[in-house]
Short mmCIF file of C-alpha atoms in Angstrom, two decimals:
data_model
loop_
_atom_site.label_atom_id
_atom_site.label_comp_id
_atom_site.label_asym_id
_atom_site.label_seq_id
_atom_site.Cartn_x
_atom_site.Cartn_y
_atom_site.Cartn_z
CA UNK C 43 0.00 0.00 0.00
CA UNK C 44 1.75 3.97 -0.92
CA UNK C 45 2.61 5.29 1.59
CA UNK C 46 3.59 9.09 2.74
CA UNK C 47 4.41 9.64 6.17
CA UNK C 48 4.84 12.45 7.86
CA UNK C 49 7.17 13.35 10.92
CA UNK C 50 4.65 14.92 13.41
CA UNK C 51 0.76 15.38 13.60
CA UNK C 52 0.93 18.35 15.77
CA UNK C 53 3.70 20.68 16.19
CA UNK C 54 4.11 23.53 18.50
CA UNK C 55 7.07 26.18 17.67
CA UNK C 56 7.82 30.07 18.95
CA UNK C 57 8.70 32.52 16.99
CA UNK C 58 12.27 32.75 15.21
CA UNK C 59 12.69 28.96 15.70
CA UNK C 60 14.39 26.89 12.83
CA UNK C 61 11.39 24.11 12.61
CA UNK C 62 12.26 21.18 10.46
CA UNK C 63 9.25 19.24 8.65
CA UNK C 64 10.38 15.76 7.30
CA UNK C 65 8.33 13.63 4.88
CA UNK C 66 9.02 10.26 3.75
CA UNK C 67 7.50 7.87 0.91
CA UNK C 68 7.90 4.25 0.55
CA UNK C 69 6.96 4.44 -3.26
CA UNK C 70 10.04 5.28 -5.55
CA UNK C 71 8.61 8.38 -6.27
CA UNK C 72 10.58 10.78 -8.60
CA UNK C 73 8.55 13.98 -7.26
CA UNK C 74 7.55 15.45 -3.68
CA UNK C 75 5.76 18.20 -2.94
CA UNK C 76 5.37 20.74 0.23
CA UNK C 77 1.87 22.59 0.48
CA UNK C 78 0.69 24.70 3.11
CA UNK C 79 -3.19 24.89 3.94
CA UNK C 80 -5.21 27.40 4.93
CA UNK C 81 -8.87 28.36 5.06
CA UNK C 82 -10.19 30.15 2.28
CA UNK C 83 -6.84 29.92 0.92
CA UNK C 84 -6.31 26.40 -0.33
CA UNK C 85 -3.45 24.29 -1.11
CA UNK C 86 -0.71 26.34 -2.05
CA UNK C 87 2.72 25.06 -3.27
CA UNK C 88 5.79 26.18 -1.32
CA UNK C 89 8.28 23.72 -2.94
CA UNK C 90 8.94 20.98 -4.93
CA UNK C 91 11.43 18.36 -6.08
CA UNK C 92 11.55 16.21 -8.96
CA UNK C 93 14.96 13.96 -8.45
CA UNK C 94 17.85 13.97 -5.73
CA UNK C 95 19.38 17.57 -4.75
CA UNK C 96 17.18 19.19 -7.46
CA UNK C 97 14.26 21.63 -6.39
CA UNK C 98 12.10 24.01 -7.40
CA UNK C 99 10.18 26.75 -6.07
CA UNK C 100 6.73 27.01 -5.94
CA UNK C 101 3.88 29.87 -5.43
CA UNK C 102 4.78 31.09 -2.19
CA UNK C 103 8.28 29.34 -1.32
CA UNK C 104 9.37 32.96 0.51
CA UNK C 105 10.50 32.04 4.35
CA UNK C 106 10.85 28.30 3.49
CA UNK C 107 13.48 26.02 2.36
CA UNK C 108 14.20 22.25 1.47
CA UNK C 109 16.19 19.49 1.48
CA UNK C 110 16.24 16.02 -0.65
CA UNK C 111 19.52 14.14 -0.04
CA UNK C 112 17.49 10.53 -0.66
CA UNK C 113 14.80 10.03 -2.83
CA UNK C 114 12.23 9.04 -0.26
CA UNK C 115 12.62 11.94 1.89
CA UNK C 116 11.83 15.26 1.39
CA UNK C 117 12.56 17.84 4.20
CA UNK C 118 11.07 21.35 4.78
CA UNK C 119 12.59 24.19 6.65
CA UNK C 120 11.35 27.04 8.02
CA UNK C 121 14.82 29.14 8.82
CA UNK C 122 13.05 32.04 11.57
CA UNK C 123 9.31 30.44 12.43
CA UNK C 124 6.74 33.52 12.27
CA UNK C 125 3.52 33.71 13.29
CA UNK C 126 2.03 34.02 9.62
CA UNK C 127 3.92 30.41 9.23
CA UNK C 128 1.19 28.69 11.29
CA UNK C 129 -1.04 26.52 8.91
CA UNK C 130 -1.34 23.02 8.16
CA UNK C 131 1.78 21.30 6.01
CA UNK C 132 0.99 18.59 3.60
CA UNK C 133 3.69 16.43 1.78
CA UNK C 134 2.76 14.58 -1.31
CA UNK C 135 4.46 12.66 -4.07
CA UNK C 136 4.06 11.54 -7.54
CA UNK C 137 5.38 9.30 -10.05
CA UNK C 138 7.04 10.55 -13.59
CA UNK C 139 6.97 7.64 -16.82
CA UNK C 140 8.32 8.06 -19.64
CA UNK C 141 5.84 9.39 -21.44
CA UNK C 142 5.66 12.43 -18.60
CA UNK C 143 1.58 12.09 -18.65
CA UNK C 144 0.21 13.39 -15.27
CA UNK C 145 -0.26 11.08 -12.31
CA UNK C 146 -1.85 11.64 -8.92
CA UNK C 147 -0.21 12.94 -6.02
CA UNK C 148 -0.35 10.69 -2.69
CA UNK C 149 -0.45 12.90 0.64
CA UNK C 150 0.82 12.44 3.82
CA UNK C 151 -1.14 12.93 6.93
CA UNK C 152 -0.43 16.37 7.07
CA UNK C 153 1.29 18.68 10.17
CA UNK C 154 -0.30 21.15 11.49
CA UNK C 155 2.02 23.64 12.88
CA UNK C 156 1.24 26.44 15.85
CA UNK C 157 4.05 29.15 15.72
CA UNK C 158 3.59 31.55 19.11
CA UNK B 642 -0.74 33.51 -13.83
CA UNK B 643 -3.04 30.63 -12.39
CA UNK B 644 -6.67 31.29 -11.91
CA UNK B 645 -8.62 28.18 -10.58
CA UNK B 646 -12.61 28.85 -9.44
CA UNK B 647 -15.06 26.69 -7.70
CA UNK B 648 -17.61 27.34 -5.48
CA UNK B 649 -17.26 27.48 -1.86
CA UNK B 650 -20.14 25.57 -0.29
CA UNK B 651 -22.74 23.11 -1.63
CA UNK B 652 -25.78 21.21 -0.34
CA UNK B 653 -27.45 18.35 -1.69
CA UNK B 654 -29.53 15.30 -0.45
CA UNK B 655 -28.84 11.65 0.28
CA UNK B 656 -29.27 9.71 -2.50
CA UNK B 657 -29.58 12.24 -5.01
CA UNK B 658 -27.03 13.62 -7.61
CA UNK B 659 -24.80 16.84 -7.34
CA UNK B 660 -22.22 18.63 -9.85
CA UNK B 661 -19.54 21.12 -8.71
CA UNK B 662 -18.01 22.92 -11.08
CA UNK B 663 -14.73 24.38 -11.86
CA UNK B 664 -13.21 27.06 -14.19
CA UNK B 665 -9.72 27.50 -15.03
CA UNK B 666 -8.08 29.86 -16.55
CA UNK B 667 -4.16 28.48 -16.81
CA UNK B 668 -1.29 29.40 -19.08
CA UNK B 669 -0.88 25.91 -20.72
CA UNK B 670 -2.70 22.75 -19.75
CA UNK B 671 -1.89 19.07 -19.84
CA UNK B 672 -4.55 17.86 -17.06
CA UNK B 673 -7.13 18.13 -14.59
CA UNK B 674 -7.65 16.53 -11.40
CA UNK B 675 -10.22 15.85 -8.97
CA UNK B 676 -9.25 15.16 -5.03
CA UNK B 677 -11.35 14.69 -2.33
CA UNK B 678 -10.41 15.65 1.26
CA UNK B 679 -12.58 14.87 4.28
CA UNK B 680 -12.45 17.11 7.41
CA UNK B 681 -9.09 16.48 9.25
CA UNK B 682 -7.47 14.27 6.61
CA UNK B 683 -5.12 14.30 3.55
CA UNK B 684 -6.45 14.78 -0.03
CA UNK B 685 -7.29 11.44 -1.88
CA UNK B 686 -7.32 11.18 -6.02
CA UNK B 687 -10.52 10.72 -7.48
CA UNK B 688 -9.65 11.27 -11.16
CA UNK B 689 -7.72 12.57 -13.99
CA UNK B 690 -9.11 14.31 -17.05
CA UNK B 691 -6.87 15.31 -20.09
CA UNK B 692 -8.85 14.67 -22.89
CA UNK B 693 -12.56 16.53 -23.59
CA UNK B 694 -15.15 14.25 -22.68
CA UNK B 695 -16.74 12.71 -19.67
CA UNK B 696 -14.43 9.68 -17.87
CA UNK B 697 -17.03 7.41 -15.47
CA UNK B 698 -15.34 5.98 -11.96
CA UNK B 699 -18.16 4.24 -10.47
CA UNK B 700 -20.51 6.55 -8.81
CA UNK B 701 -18.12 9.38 -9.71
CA UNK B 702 -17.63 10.97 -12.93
CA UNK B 703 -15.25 13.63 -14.18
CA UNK B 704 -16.00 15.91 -17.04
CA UNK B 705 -13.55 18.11 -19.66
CA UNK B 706 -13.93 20.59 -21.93
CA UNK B 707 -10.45 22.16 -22.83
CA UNK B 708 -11.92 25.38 -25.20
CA UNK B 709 -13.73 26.11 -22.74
CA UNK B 710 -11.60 25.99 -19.69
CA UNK B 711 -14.27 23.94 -17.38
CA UNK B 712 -15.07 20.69 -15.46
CA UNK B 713 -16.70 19.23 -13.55
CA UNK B 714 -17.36 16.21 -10.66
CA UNK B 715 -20.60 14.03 -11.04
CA UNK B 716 -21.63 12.82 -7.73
CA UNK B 717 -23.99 10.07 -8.19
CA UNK B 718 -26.47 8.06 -5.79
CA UNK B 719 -25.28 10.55 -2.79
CA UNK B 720 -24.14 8.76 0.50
CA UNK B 721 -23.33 10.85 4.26
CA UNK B 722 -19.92 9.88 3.58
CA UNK B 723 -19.81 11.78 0.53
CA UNK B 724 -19.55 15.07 2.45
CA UNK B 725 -16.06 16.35 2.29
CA UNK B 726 -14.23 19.43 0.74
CA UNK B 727 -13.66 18.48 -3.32
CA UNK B 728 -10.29 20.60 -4.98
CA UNK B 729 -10.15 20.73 -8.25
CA UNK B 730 -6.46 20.84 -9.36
CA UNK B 731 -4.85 21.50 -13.26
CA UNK B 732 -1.70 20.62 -14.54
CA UNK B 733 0.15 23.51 -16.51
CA UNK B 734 3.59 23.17 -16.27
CA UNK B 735 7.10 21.06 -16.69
CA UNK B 736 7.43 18.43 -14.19
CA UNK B 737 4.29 17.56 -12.27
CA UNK B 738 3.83 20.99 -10.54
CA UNK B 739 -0.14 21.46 -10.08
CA UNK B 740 -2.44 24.69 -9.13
CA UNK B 741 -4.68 23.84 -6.57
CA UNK B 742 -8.44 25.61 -6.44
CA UNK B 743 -9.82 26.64 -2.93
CA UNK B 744 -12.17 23.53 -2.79
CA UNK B 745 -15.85 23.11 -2.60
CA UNK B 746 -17.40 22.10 0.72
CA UNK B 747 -20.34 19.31 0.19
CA UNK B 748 -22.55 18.95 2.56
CA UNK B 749 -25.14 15.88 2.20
CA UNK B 750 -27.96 15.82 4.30
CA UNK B 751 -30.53 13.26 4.95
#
């Protein structure tokens, strides 16, 4: 069964903390994903990753950074924790053939994150 | 940019049939997904359009139409546990990178 787990359900931080959000998939997945979400707001793409050491930044990726030194895990860093940081985190991955036709993403449990 | 509308809220009744809607308005598009996401848990895929037409999942359907920027989810035969937010997500760019819309809250009542 895929499988994305994430490394905490709950997570309480204060402000100007270095919080570290890891994510790990037992699929072979080529790409993972960071989304934060937020009422009214949606799922909104912070980062992403589509092999080893390579990234790319998505919509709001300002405050954030990442990390993918294996393929199954896929870190996320906030480098000063702010209040406007608090919001649920959501990992996901996908696969890639050959072809490059879409394929779902599979989510973790999510983390939702309290910065005081 | 990205623009990616649904409505917020819907209501229907057990056992009947709803349709939520979603416009997008993307720069490029190679697919359209459906997700479903009860309260409290992670999104799970429902489907993937990327041709026009209507693709049938059971009691779920998916529909496409690429010229005019628009889909829509068929919920058929609605059950309680239907109820759950619905995002409606396209596919516009290299890699797998999607835009996510807000999501539409169903509600089924009894």
């Amino acid at each position: 069964d895929v499988k994305v787990t994430q490394s905490s359900r709950y997570l309480v931080k204060r402000t100007g903390e270095k919080v570290f959000l890891e994510c790990v998939q037992d699929m072979d997945h080529e790409n993972m994903f960071w989304y934060r979400q937020d009422p009214g707001l949606g799922l909104r793409l912070i980062y992403f990753s589509y092999d080893v050491k390579m990234k790319e930044k998505g919509d709001i990726p300002e405050g954030y950074s990442v990390s993918r030194e294996k393929k199954e895990r896929f870190s996320l860093i906030l480098e000063s924790a702010s209040t406007n940081q608090t919001s649920m985190y959501l990992c996901a991955s996908s696969f890639t053939n050959l072809e490059g036709t879409g394929y779902e993403q599979y989510f973790g449990p999510g983390t939702r994150l309290t910065v005081t | 940019g990205q623009n990616i509308d649904q409505p917020t809220e819907m209501t229907a009744t057990e056992g009947a049939i709803v349709q939520i809607n979603c416009t997008y308005q993307t720069s490029g598009f190679n697919g359209l997904f459906w997700y479903q996401q009860h309260a409290g848990e992670a999104p799970t895929f429902l489907s993937y359009n990327v041709l026009d037409g209507l693709e049938e999942k059971g009691r779920f359907s998916s529909f496409l139409s690429r010229s005019k920027g628009y889909s829509y989810l068929l919920l058929k035969e609605l059950q309680m546990k239907d109820s759950a937010s619905y995002l409606c997500a396209v596919w516009s760019g290299g890699y797998q990178k999607v835009t996510f819309g807000t999501g539409t809250k169903l509600q089924v009542i009894p």
